[in-house]
GROMACS .gro file of N, CA and C in nm:
model
  537
    1UNK      N    1   6.949  -8.052   5.101
    1UNK     CA    2   7.036  -8.113   5.160
    1UNK      C    3   6.962  -8.111   5.283
    2UNK      N    4   7.029  -8.164   5.338
    2UNK     CA    5   7.021  -8.246   5.531
    2UNK      C    6   6.998  -8.082   5.575
    3UNK      N    7   7.048  -8.008   5.555
    3UNK     CA    8   7.065  -7.842   5.632
    3UNK      C    9   6.957  -7.792   5.657
    4UNK      N   10   6.843  -7.811   5.541
    4UNK     CA   11   6.743  -7.756   5.511
    4UNK      C   12   6.639  -7.830   5.603
    5UNK      N   13   6.673  -7.955   5.674
    5UNK     CA   14   6.566  -7.994   5.753
    5UNK      C   15   6.602  -7.947   5.908
    6UNK      N   16   6.669  -7.874   5.917
    6UNK     CA   17   6.627  -7.799   6.049
    6UNK      C   18   6.531  -7.737   6.093
    7UNK      N   19   6.436  -7.778   6.213
    7UNK     CA   20   6.320  -7.724   6.252
    7UNK      C   21   6.299  -7.628   6.265
    8UNK      N   22   6.163  -7.588   6.233
    8UNK     CA   23   6.112  -7.452   6.225
    8UNK      C   24   6.075  -7.409   6.434
    9UNK      N   25   6.074  -7.499   6.474
    9UNK     CA   26   6.060  -7.490   6.594
    9UNK      C   27   6.214  -7.503   6.664
   10UNK      N   28   6.293  -7.463   6.635
   10UNK     CA   29   6.468  -7.504   6.622
   10UNK      C   30   6.414  -7.337   6.758
   11UNK      N   31   6.498  -7.370   6.894
   11UNK     CA   32   6.526  -7.217   6.929
   11UNK      C   33   6.420  -7.247   7.137
   12UNK      N   34   6.320  -7.336   7.041
   12UNK     CA   35   6.195  -7.308   7.110
   12UNK      C   36   6.287  -7.388   7.254
   13UNK      N   37   6.327  -7.531   7.260
   13UNK     CA   38   6.442  -7.563   7.370
   13UNK      C   39   6.503  -7.426   7.436
   14UNK      N   40   6.577  -7.426   7.373
   14UNK     CA   41   6.666  -7.270   7.360
   14UNK      C   42   6.663  -7.182   7.447
   15UNK      N   43   6.516  -7.147   7.385
   15UNK     CA   44   6.465  -6.978   7.490
   15UNK      C   45   6.425  -7.036   7.614
   16UNK      N   46   6.409  -7.161   7.605
   16UNK     CA   47   6.329  -7.169   7.791
   16UNK      C   48   6.467  -7.203   7.873
   17UNK      N   49   6.589  -7.186   7.840
   17UNK     CA   50   6.714  -7.226   7.943
   17UNK      C   51   6.693  -7.208   8.078
   18UNK      N   52   6.618  -7.132   8.107
   18UNK     CA   53   6.606  -7.059   8.242
   18UNK      C   54   6.425  -7.144   8.292
   19UNK      N   55   6.370  -7.233   8.237
   19UNK     CA   56   6.227  -7.252   8.239
   19UNK      C   57   6.161  -7.098   8.259
   20UNK      N   58   6.157  -7.033   8.234
   20UNK     CA   59   6.069  -6.914   8.226
   20UNK      C   60   5.962  -6.886   8.275
   21UNK      N   61   5.992  -6.845   8.362
   21UNK     CA   62   5.901  -6.776   8.471
   21UNK      C   63   5.827  -6.943   8.546
   22UNK      N   64   5.906  -7.040   8.520
   22UNK     CA   65   5.828  -7.163   8.624
   22UNK      C   66   5.910  -7.192   8.753
   23UNK      N   67   5.910  -7.173   8.871
   23UNK     CA   68   5.975  -7.181   8.983
   23UNK      C   69   5.922  -7.344   9.033
   24UNK      N   70   5.847  -7.370   9.025
   24UNK     CA   71   5.797  -7.528   9.092
   24UNK      C   72   5.830  -7.628   9.002
   25UNK      N   73   5.873  -7.776   9.121
   25UNK     CA   74   5.912  -7.873   9.047
   25UNK      C   75   5.834  -8.006   9.003
   26UNK      N   76   5.646  -7.942   9.004
   26UNK     CA   77   5.584  -8.042   9.047
   26UNK      C   78   5.591  -8.142   8.907
   27UNK      N   79   5.552  -8.205   8.877
   27UNK     CA   80   5.513  -8.316   8.797
   27UNK      C   81   5.398  -8.293   8.684
   28UNK      N   82   5.297  -8.227   8.741
   28UNK     CA   83   5.208  -8.135   8.665
   28UNK      C   84   5.170  -8.023   8.638
   29UNK      N   85   5.167  -8.005   8.530
   29UNK     CA   86   5.124  -7.834   8.485
   29UNK      C   87   5.026  -7.795   8.507
   30UNK      N   88   4.990  -7.687   8.553
   30UNK     CA   89   4.920  -7.599   8.597
   30UNK      C   90   4.858  -7.530   8.453
   31UNK      N   91   4.796  -7.548   8.365
   31UNK     CA   92   4.756  -7.489   8.285
   31UNK      C   93   4.702  -7.352   8.321
   32UNK      N   94   4.628  -7.332   8.387
   32UNK     CA   95   4.596  -7.204   8.415
   32UNK      C   96   4.661  -7.096   8.448
   33UNK      N   97   4.794  -7.131   8.524
   33UNK     CA   98   4.913  -7.036   8.593
   33UNK      C   99   4.909  -6.946   8.446
   34UNK      N  100   4.965  -7.029   8.354
   34UNK     CA  101   5.011  -6.972   8.226
   34UNK      C  102   4.967  -6.937   8.082
   35UNK      N  103   4.798  -6.997   8.115
   35UNK     CA  104   4.687  -6.958   8.051
   35UNK      C  105   4.671  -7.008   7.889
   36UNK      N  106   4.807  -7.117   7.913
   36UNK     CA  107   4.803  -7.264   7.819
   36UNK      C  108   4.635  -7.323   7.836
   37UNK      N  109   4.606  -7.351   7.693
   37UNK     CA  110   4.464  -7.461   7.714
   37UNK      C  111   4.465  -7.591   7.730
   38UNK      N  112   4.641  -7.636   7.717
   38UNK     CA  113   4.659  -7.778   7.771
   38UNK      C  114   4.771  -7.835   7.825
   39UNK      N  115   4.732  -7.930   7.952
   39UNK     CA  116   4.798  -7.929   8.071
   39UNK      C  117   4.903  -8.050   8.034
   40UNK      N  118   5.005  -8.056   8.021
   40UNK     CA  119   5.083  -8.188   8.011
   40UNK      C  120   5.084  -8.239   8.185
   41UNK      N  121   5.072  -8.420   8.190
   41UNK     CA  122   5.065  -8.467   8.302
   41UNK      C  123   5.177  -8.538   8.303
   42UNK      N  124   5.283  -8.529   8.397
   42UNK     CA  125   5.388  -8.593   8.370
   42UNK      C  126   5.420  -8.678   8.510
   43UNK      N  127   5.281  -8.730   8.536
   43UNK     CA  128   5.276  -8.836   8.688
   43UNK      C  129   5.301  -8.948   8.671
   44UNK      N  130   5.337  -9.014   8.599
   44UNK     CA  131   5.308  -9.180   8.544
   44UNK      C  132   5.450  -9.173   8.653
   45UNK      N  133   5.457  -9.272   8.775
   45UNK     CA  134   5.548  -9.311   8.828
   45UNK      C  135   5.707  -9.375   8.760
   46UNK      N  136   5.652  -9.492   8.643
   46UNK     CA  137   5.757  -9.513   8.486
   46UNK      C  138   5.789  -9.417   8.445
   47UNK      N  139   5.753  -9.281   8.477
   47UNK     CA  140   5.817  -9.192   8.380
   47UNK      C  141   5.911  -9.154   8.436
   48UNK      N  142   5.900  -9.100   8.580
   48UNK     CA  143   6.047  -9.077   8.680
   48UNK      C  144   6.165  -9.178   8.706
   49UNK      N  145   6.075  -9.350   8.692
   49UNK     CA  146   6.165  -9.430   8.689
   49UNK      C  147   6.283  -9.450   8.633
   50UNK      N  148   6.218  -9.390   8.483
   50UNK     CA  149   6.276  -9.417   8.320
   50UNK      C  150   6.453  -9.304   8.403
   51UNK      N  151   6.361  -9.179   8.431
   51UNK     CA  152   6.475  -9.060   8.368
   51UNK      C  153   6.562  -9.053   8.522
   52UNK      N  154   6.510  -9.151   8.641
   52UNK     CA  155   6.596  -9.183   8.731
   52UNK      C  156   6.707  -9.244   8.701
   53UNK      N  157   6.652  -9.373   8.652
   53UNK     CA  158   6.770  -9.450   8.590
   53UNK      C  159   6.884  -9.440   8.483
   54UNK      N  160   6.866  -9.283   8.405
   54UNK     CA  161   6.958  -9.263   8.293
   54UNK      C  162   7.011  -9.094   8.366
   55UNK      N  163   7.009  -9.086   8.452
   55UNK     CA  164   7.102  -8.972   8.532
   55UNK      C  165   7.121  -9.097   8.655
   56UNK      N  166   7.147  -9.201   8.718
   56UNK     CA  167   7.229  -9.295   8.749
   56UNK      C  168   7.322  -9.394   8.701
   57UNK      N  169   7.428  -9.342   8.710
   57UNK     CA  170   7.519  -9.369   8.628
   57UNK      C  171   7.580  -9.472   8.656
   58UNK      N  172   7.480  -9.540   8.780
   58UNK     CA  173   7.492  -9.674   8.804
   58UNK      C  174   7.466  -9.776   8.736
   59UNK      N  175   7.375  -9.746   8.677
   59UNK     CA  176   7.263  -9.857   8.588
   59UNK      C  177   7.388  -9.846   8.434
   60UNK      N  178   7.292  -9.978   8.332
   60UNK     CA  179   7.341  -9.958   8.236
   60UNK      C  180   7.248  -9.855   8.163
   61UNK      N  181   7.102  -9.847   8.148
   61UNK     CA  182   7.001  -9.755   8.160
   61UNK      C  183   7.093  -9.568   8.103
   62UNK      N  184   7.089  -9.542   7.926
   62UNK     CA  185   7.189  -9.438   7.930
   62UNK      C  186   7.073  -9.357   7.867
   63UNK      N  187   6.932  -9.372   7.835
   63UNK     CA  188   6.815  -9.315   7.746
   63UNK      C  189   6.697  -9.365   7.767
   64UNK      N  190   6.610  -9.256   7.785
   64UNK     CA  191   6.463  -9.333   7.780
   64UNK      C  192   6.436  -9.207   7.687
   65UNK      N  193   6.303  -9.269   7.635
   65UNK     CA  194   6.216  -9.139   7.538
   65UNK      C  195   6.085  -9.176   7.574
   66UNK      N  196   6.034  -9.002   7.588
   66UNK     CA  197   5.890  -9.006   7.646
   66UNK      C  198   5.775  -9.003   7.531
   67UNK      N  199   5.680  -8.986   7.542
   67UNK     CA  200   5.605  -8.955   7.433
   67UNK      C  201   5.412  -8.924   7.466
   68UNK      N  202   5.308  -8.931   7.411
   68UNK     CA  203   5.219  -8.903   7.467
   68UNK      C  204   5.123  -9.010   7.485
   69UNK      N  205   5.051  -9.041   7.583
   69UNK     CA  206   4.944  -9.142   7.597
   69UNK      C  207   4.853  -9.121   7.491
   70UNK      N  208   4.856  -9.203   7.382
   70UNK     CA  209   4.734  -9.154   7.220
   70UNK      C  210   4.717  -9.066   7.202
   71UNK      N  211   4.643  -8.978   7.257
   71UNK     CA  212   4.598  -8.830   7.191
   71UNK      C  213   4.546  -8.760   7.307
   72UNK      N  214   4.673  -8.776   7.425
   72UNK     CA  215   4.603  -8.707   7.564
   72UNK      C  216   4.725  -8.589   7.585
   73UNK      N  217   4.689  -8.531   7.654
   73UNK     CA  218   4.833  -8.450   7.692
   73UNK      C  219   4.937  -8.546   7.851
   74UNK      N  220   4.929  -8.677   7.829
   74UNK     CA  221   4.968  -8.741   7.964
   74UNK      C  222   5.110  -8.786   7.891
   75UNK      N  223   5.226  -8.803   7.953
   75UNK     CA  224   5.330  -8.857   7.908
   75UNK      C  225   5.316  -9.011   7.950
   76UNK      N  226   5.437  -9.094   7.878
   76UNK     CA  227   5.452  -9.198   7.914
   76UNK      C  228   5.556  -9.237   7.846
   77UNK      N  229   5.617  -9.389   7.942
   77UNK     CA  230   5.785  -9.437   7.843
   77UNK      C  231   5.743  -9.497   7.789
   78UNK      N  232   5.817  -9.441   7.631
   78UNK     CA  233   5.796  -9.507   7.515
   78UNK      C  234   5.906  -9.662   7.502
   79UNK      N  235   6.009  -9.596   7.541
   79UNK     CA  236   6.132  -9.675   7.513
   79UNK      C  237   6.244  -9.636   7.648
   80UNK      N  238   6.323  -9.716   7.651
   80UNK     CA  239   6.471  -9.718   7.694
   80UNK      C  240   6.557  -9.791   7.653
   81UNK      N  241   6.688  -9.787   7.692
   81UNK     CA  242   6.792  -9.834   7.653
   81UNK      C  243   6.920  -9.851   7.688
   82UNK      N  244   6.987  -9.931   7.627
   82UNK     CA  245   7.108  -9.937   7.685
   82UNK      C  246   7.271  -9.862   7.616
   83UNK      N  247   7.198  -9.837   7.500
   83UNK     CA  248   7.273  -9.849   7.369
   83UNK      C  249   7.313  -9.647   7.333
   84UNK      N  250   7.376  -9.636   7.223
   84UNK     CA  251   7.415  -9.497   7.161
   84UNK      C  252   7.262  -9.387   7.141
   85UNK      N  253   7.304  -9.326   7.075
   85UNK     CA  254   7.218  -9.222   6.976
   85UNK      C  255   7.160  -9.307   6.876
   86UNK      N  256   7.255  -9.365   6.809
   86UNK     CA  257   7.184  -9.419   6.683
   86UNK      C  258   7.052  -9.601   6.751
   87UNK      N  259   7.104  -9.628   6.831
   87UNK     CA  260   6.986  -9.737   6.904
   87UNK      C  261   6.848  -9.586   6.965
   88UNK      N  262   6.874  -9.460   7.033
   88UNK     CA  263   6.762  -9.389   7.077
   88UNK      C  264   6.704  -9.395   6.919
   89UNK      N  265   6.723  -9.391   6.861
   89UNK     CA  266   6.718  -9.265   6.691
   89UNK      C  267   6.626  -9.367   6.625
   90UNK      N  268   6.671  -9.512   6.662
   90UNK     CA  269   6.565  -9.637   6.600
   90UNK      C  270   6.395  -9.623   6.623
   91UNK      N  271   6.386  -9.555   6.739
   91UNK     CA  272   6.250  -9.533   6.796
   91UNK      C  273   6.198  -9.457   6.743
   92UNK      N  274   6.261  -9.349   6.669
   92UNK     CA  275   6.179  -9.260   6.624
   92UNK      C  276   6.076  -9.278   6.551
   93UNK      N  277   6.001  -9.178   6.518
   93UNK     CA  278   5.859  -9.198   6.422
   93UNK      C  279   5.836  -9.034   6.333
   94UNK      N  280   5.794  -9.083   6.214
   94UNK     CA  281   5.757  -8.918   6.136
   94UNK      C  282   5.635  -8.855   6.180
   95UNK      N  283   5.568  -8.969   6.238
   95UNK     CA  284   5.431  -8.895   6.300
   95UNK      C  285   5.412  -8.869   6.424
   96UNK      N  286   5.537  -8.891   6.484
   96UNK     CA  287   5.508  -8.875   6.679
   96UNK      C  288   5.614  -8.706   6.693
   97UNK      N  289   5.560  -8.713   6.849
   97UNK     CA  290   5.582  -8.615   6.903
   97UNK      C  291   5.724  -8.690   7.023
   98UNK      N  292   5.819  -8.698   7.079
   98UNK     CA  293   5.877  -8.759   7.131
   98UNK      C  294   5.947  -8.649   7.210
   99UNK      N  295   6.022  -8.667   7.344
   99UNK     CA  296   6.136  -8.637   7.457
   99UNK      C  297   6.205  -8.765   7.458
  100UNK      N  298   6.314  -8.692   7.407
  100UNK     CA  299   6.447  -8.836   7.508
  100UNK      C  300   6.501  -8.743   7.557
  101UNK      N  301   6.583  -8.821   7.654
  101UNK     CA  302   6.694  -8.828   7.753
  101UNK      C  303   6.812  -8.918   7.784
  102UNK      N  304   6.906  -8.819   7.754
  102UNK     CA  305   7.019  -8.952   7.699
  102UNK      C  306   7.164  -8.870   7.804
  103UNK      N  307   7.206  -8.996   7.893
  103UNK     CA  308   7.333  -8.976   7.938
  103UNK      C  309   7.428  -9.008   7.830
  104UNK      N  310   7.563  -8.940   7.832
  104UNK     CA  311   7.648  -8.945   7.736
  104UNK      C  312   7.778  -8.912   7.826
  105UNK      N  313   7.895  -9.001   7.744
  105UNK     CA  314   8.074  -8.991   7.846
  105UNK      C  315   8.087  -8.822   7.772
  106UNK      N  316   8.088  -8.736   7.903
  106UNK     CA  317   8.216  -8.616   7.883
  106UNK      C  318   8.368  -8.623   7.857
  107UNK      N  319   8.415  -8.840   7.869
  107UNK     CA  320   8.545  -8.844   7.959
  107UNK      C  321   8.553  -8.850   8.057
  108UNK      N  322   8.705  -8.853   8.106
  108UNK     CA  323   8.750  -8.884   8.267
  108UNK      C  324   8.616  -8.935   8.328
  109UNK      N  325   8.561  -9.043   8.289
  109UNK     CA  326   8.425  -9.091   8.389
  109UNK      C  327   8.304  -8.993   8.398
  110UNK      N  328   8.294  -8.809   8.337
  110UNK     CA  329   8.230  -8.751   8.338
  110UNK      C  330   8.079  -8.788   8.295
  111UNK      N  331   7.998  -8.703   8.273
  111UNK     CA  332   7.832  -8.753   8.200
  111UNK      C  333   7.822  -8.652   8.215
  112UNK      N  334   7.733  -8.584   8.070
  112UNK     CA  335   7.646  -8.482   8.061
  112UNK      C  336   7.533  -8.533   7.977
  113UNK      N  337   7.423  -8.479   8.028
  113UNK     CA  338   7.265  -8.530   7.951
  113UNK      C  339   7.264  -8.413   7.864
  114UNK      N  340   7.175  -8.501   7.771
  114UNK     CA  341   7.098  -8.405   7.649
  114UNK      C  342   7.011  -8.472   7.679
  115UNK      N  343   6.904  -8.357   7.627
  115UNK     CA  344   6.745  -8.361   7.638
  115UNK      C  345   6.737  -8.371   7.475
  116UNK      N  346   6.636  -8.441   7.435
  116UNK     CA  347   6.617  -8.422   7.256
  116UNK      C  348   6.439  -8.402   7.235
  117UNK      N  349   6.348  -8.271   7.162
  117UNK     CA  350   6.264  -8.288   7.132
  117UNK      C  351   6.265  -8.310   6.988
  118UNK      N  352   6.166  -8.446   6.952
  118UNK     CA  353   6.170  -8.477   6.867
  118UNK      C  354   6.001  -8.498   6.801
  119UNK      N  355   6.052  -8.349   6.658
  119UNK     CA  356   5.923  -8.339   6.626
  119UNK      C  357   5.866  -8.411   6.440
  120UNK      N  358   5.808  -8.528   6.458
  120UNK     CA  359   5.843  -8.596   6.364
  120UNK      C  360   5.776  -8.480   6.190
  121UNK      N  361   5.810  -8.442   6.129
  121UNK     CA  362   5.783  -8.398   6.037
  121UNK      C  363   5.641  -8.440   5.993
  122UNK      N  364   5.596  -8.551   5.977
  122UNK     CA  365   5.436  -8.621   5.982
  122UNK      C  366   5.371  -8.541   6.072
  123UNK      N  367   5.426  -8.476   6.186
  123UNK     CA  368   5.293  -8.442   6.306
  123UNK      C  369   5.207  -8.314   6.271
  124UNK      N  370   5.063  -8.342   6.307
  124UNK     CA  371   5.011  -8.274   6.280
  124UNK      C  372   5.049  -8.148   6.331
  125UNK      N  373   4.933  -7.986   6.215
  125UNK     CA  374   4.993  -7.859   6.316
  125UNK      C  375   4.977  -7.851   6.463
  126UNK      N  376   4.816  -7.910   6.470
  126UNK     CA  377   4.767  -7.894   6.645
  126UNK      C  378   4.867  -7.958   6.732
  127UNK      N  379   4.913  -8.047   6.690
  127UNK     CA  380   5.001  -8.107   6.797
  127UNK      C  381   5.105  -8.060   6.781
  128UNK      N  382   5.200  -8.011   6.676
  128UNK     CA  383   5.289  -7.924   6.697
  128UNK      C  384   5.283  -7.795   6.795
  129UNK      N  385   5.165  -7.743   6.799
  129UNK     CA  386   5.109  -7.605   6.862
  129UNK      C  387   5.160  -7.653   6.967
  130UNK      N  388   5.162  -7.815   7.057
  130UNK     CA  389   5.067  -7.821   7.168
  130UNK      C  390   5.233  -7.835   7.226
  131UNK      N  391   5.336  -7.930   7.134
  131UNK     CA  392   5.462  -7.908   7.182
  131UNK      C  393   5.518  -7.787   7.248
  132UNK      N  394   5.475  -7.701   7.176
  132UNK     CA  395   5.490  -7.566   7.237
  132UNK      C  396   5.458  -7.514   7.354
  133UNK      N  397   5.384  -7.526   7.399
  133UNK     CA  398   5.328  -7.505   7.495
  133UNK      C  399   5.369  -7.615   7.614
  134UNK      N  400   5.409  -7.754   7.572
  134UNK     CA  401   5.459  -7.802   7.723
  134UNK      C  402   5.617  -7.829   7.708
  135UNK      N  403   5.704  -7.763   7.652
  135UNK     CA  404   5.802  -7.752   7.653
  135UNK      C  405   5.873  -7.746   7.777
  136UNK      N  406   5.826  -7.611   7.808
  136UNK     CA  407   5.887  -7.572   7.969
  136UNK      C  408   5.829  -7.679   8.088
  137UNK      N  409   5.708  -7.726   8.045
  137UNK     CA  410   5.667  -7.887   8.108
  137UNK      C  411   5.806  -7.992   8.093
  138UNK      N  412   5.831  -8.010   7.981
  138UNK     CA  413   5.899  -8.120   8.003
  138UNK      C  414   6.065  -8.074   8.057
  139UNK      N  415   6.116  -8.035   8.010
  139UNK     CA  416   6.248  -7.997   8.098
  139UNK      C  417   6.206  -7.964   8.258
  140UNK      N  418   6.102  -7.855   8.292
  140UNK     CA  419   6.118  -7.897   8.386
  140UNK      C  420   6.080  -8.044   8.471
  141UNK      N  421   6.056  -8.118   8.415
  141UNK     CA  422   6.076  -8.245   8.470
  141UNK      C  423   6.184  -8.352   8.482
  142UNK      N  424   6.259  -8.298   8.343
  142UNK     CA  425   6.363  -8.361   8.323
  142UNK      C  426   6.495  -8.282   8.431
  143UNK      N  427   6.427  -8.193   8.459
  143UNK     CA  428   6.527  -8.108   8.549
  143UNK      C  429   6.639  -8.074   8.528
  144UNK      N  430   6.753  -8.084   8.404
  144UNK     CA  431   6.846  -8.015   8.405
  144UNK      C  432   6.902  -8.090   8.250
  145UNK      N  433   6.942  -8.016   8.181
  145UNK     CA  434   7.006  -8.100   8.071
  145UNK      C  435   7.139  -8.000   8.048
  146UNK      N  436   7.261  -8.041   8.012
  146UNK     CA  437   7.315  -7.935   7.980
  146UNK      C  438   7.359  -7.898   7.816
  147UNK      N  439   7.242  -8.027   7.732
  147UNK     CA  440   7.234  -7.994   7.618
  147UNK      C  441   7.111  -7.988   7.549
  148UNK      N  442   7.012  -7.910   7.461
  148UNK     CA  443   6.897  -7.942   7.414
  148UNK      C  444   6.906  -7.938   7.263
  149UNK      N  445   6.875  -8.035   7.216
  149UNK     CA  446   6.840  -8.045   7.052
  149UNK      C  447   6.695  -8.049   7.037
  150UNK      N  448   6.678  -7.996   6.947
  150UNK     CA  449   6.497  -7.988   6.875
  150UNK      C  450   6.563  -8.081   6.734
  151UNK      N  451   6.466  -8.152   6.711
  151UNK     CA  452   6.497  -8.250   6.534
  151UNK      C  453   6.381  -8.236   6.466
  152UNK      N  454   6.359  -8.211   6.333
  152UNK     CA  455   6.263  -8.336   6.317
  152UNK      C  456   6.288  -8.410   6.231
  153UNK      N  457   6.388  -8.423   6.159
  153UNK     CA  458   6.467  -8.513   6.095
  153UNK      C  459   6.609  -8.597   6.148
  154UNK      N  460   6.611  -8.739   6.064
  154UNK     CA  461   6.710  -8.798   6.149
  154UNK      C  462   6.867  -8.702   6.114
  155UNK      N  463   6.834  -8.623   6.012
  155UNK     CA  464   6.978  -8.540   5.989
  155UNK      C  465   7.006  -8.429   6.094
  156UNK      N  466   6.920  -8.363   6.148
  156UNK     CA  467   6.892  -8.328   6.285
  156UNK      C  468   6.948  -8.343   6.406
  157UNK      N  469   6.970  -8.475   6.402
  157UNK     CA  470   7.029  -8.550   6.541
  157UNK      C  471   7.141  -8.691   6.493
  158UNK      N  472   7.257  -8.604   6.495
  158UNK     CA  473   7.345  -8.690   6.434
  158UNK      C  474   7.444  -8.685   6.549
  159UNK      N  475   7.534  -8.798   6.564
  159UNK     CA  476   7.649  -8.865   6.655
  159UNK      C  477   7.705  -8.691   6.641
  160UNK      N  478   7.759  -8.658   6.566
  160UNK     CA  479   7.865  -8.568   6.525
  160UNK      C  480   7.804  -8.464   6.622
  161UNK      N  481   7.656  -8.398   6.569
  161UNK     CA  482   7.639  -8.311   6.625
  161UNK      C  483   7.594  -8.271   6.781
  162UNK      N  484   7.576  -8.406   6.856
  162UNK     CA  485   7.564  -8.453   7.016
  162UNK      C  486   7.693  -8.378   7.037
  163UNK      N  487   7.783  -8.482   6.967
  163UNK     CA  488   7.931  -8.459   7.063
  163UNK      C  489   8.007  -8.316   7.038
  164UNK      N  490   7.952  -8.268   6.965
  164UNK     CA  491   7.972  -8.131   6.962
  164UNK      C  492   7.945  -8.009   7.034
  165UNK      N  493   7.774  -8.056   7.048
  165UNK     CA  494   7.718  -8.033   7.134
  165UNK      C  495   7.773  -8.029   7.323
  166UNK      N  496   7.829  -8.153   7.317
  166UNK     CA  497   7.848  -8.154   7.470
  166UNK      C  498   7.994  -8.097   7.518
  167UNK      N  499   8.089  -8.112   7.377
  167UNK     CA  500   8.212  -8.070   7.374
  167UNK      C  501   8.187  -7.893   7.451
  168UNK      N  502   8.092  -7.844   7.342
  168UNK     CA  503   8.112  -7.714   7.387
  168UNK      C  504   8.001  -7.713   7.493
  169UNK      N  505   7.923  -7.799   7.547
  169UNK     CA  506   7.889  -7.731   7.765
  169UNK      C  507   7.991  -7.779   7.799
  170UNK      N  508   8.080  -7.832   7.759
  170UNK     CA  509   8.147  -7.908   7.860
  170UNK      C  510   8.291  -7.752   7.926
  171UNK      N  511   8.238  -7.636   7.912
  171UNK     CA  512   8.313  -7.556   7.919
  171UNK      C  513   8.488  -7.556   7.857
  172UNK      N  514   8.615  -7.558   7.894
  172UNK     CA  515   8.760  -7.565   7.843
  172UNK      C  516   8.738  -7.670   7.806
  173UNK      N  517   8.760  -7.678   7.671
  173UNK     CA  518   8.815  -7.801   7.588
  173UNK      C  519   8.949  -7.806   7.556
  174UNK      N  520   9.024  -7.873   7.650
  174UNK     CA  521   9.160  -7.835   7.628
  174UNK      C  522   9.239  -7.994   7.551
  175UNK      N  523   9.147  -8.057   7.442
  175UNK     CA  524   9.170  -8.127   7.351
  175UNK      C  525   9.166  -8.041   7.228
  176UNK      N  526   9.114  -7.962   7.228
  176UNK     CA  527   9.123  -7.857   7.091
  176UNK      C  528   9.269  -7.786   7.057
  177UNK      N  529   9.363  -7.781   7.100
  177UNK     CA  530   9.460  -7.719   7.062
  177UNK      C  531   9.466  -7.615   6.960
  178UNK      N  532   9.348  -7.477   7.007
  178UNK     CA  533   9.366  -7.406   6.886
  178UNK      C  534   9.346  -7.432   6.722
  179UNK      N  535   9.246  -7.521   6.738
  179UNK     CA  536   9.215  -7.612   6.613
  179UNK      C  537   9.070  -7.464   6.574
   0.00000   0.00000   0.00000
């Protein structure tokens, strides 16, 4: 069933909630500081512009999807959109690693930000390993997210799951009424 599709990499976003040991918010990762062999370059101004659009609730842009330039360790904007999670999911590919950032309404004009790490089931093992080393860097680039979700297949990324996680991240749930 769909529950078997949960990523073996689940938890690497969750474990990095404090951006373990990285206090710098620079857009380029210094591999020599951590011993990682692959540096992630997030310096493309288009990446920052897309991220800023999602964070700005005065813009229609509600999500941005980032991926690698070819087989490099340079981040690029893959797509942005004004729709919902279903629209973002249309851009996901089984053979790619993608990082999504999405603004979702939590009611009463308030917004929460959702970070998504998509590692398609067809991604080669070497690239999957690099995702693990790049995870802190991407979160550092996003700066903050209320909810982080790891996904390997579309069943891992549902509107119901995102809504449940957003409600849980919102603190007191006054609508639950003991349910």
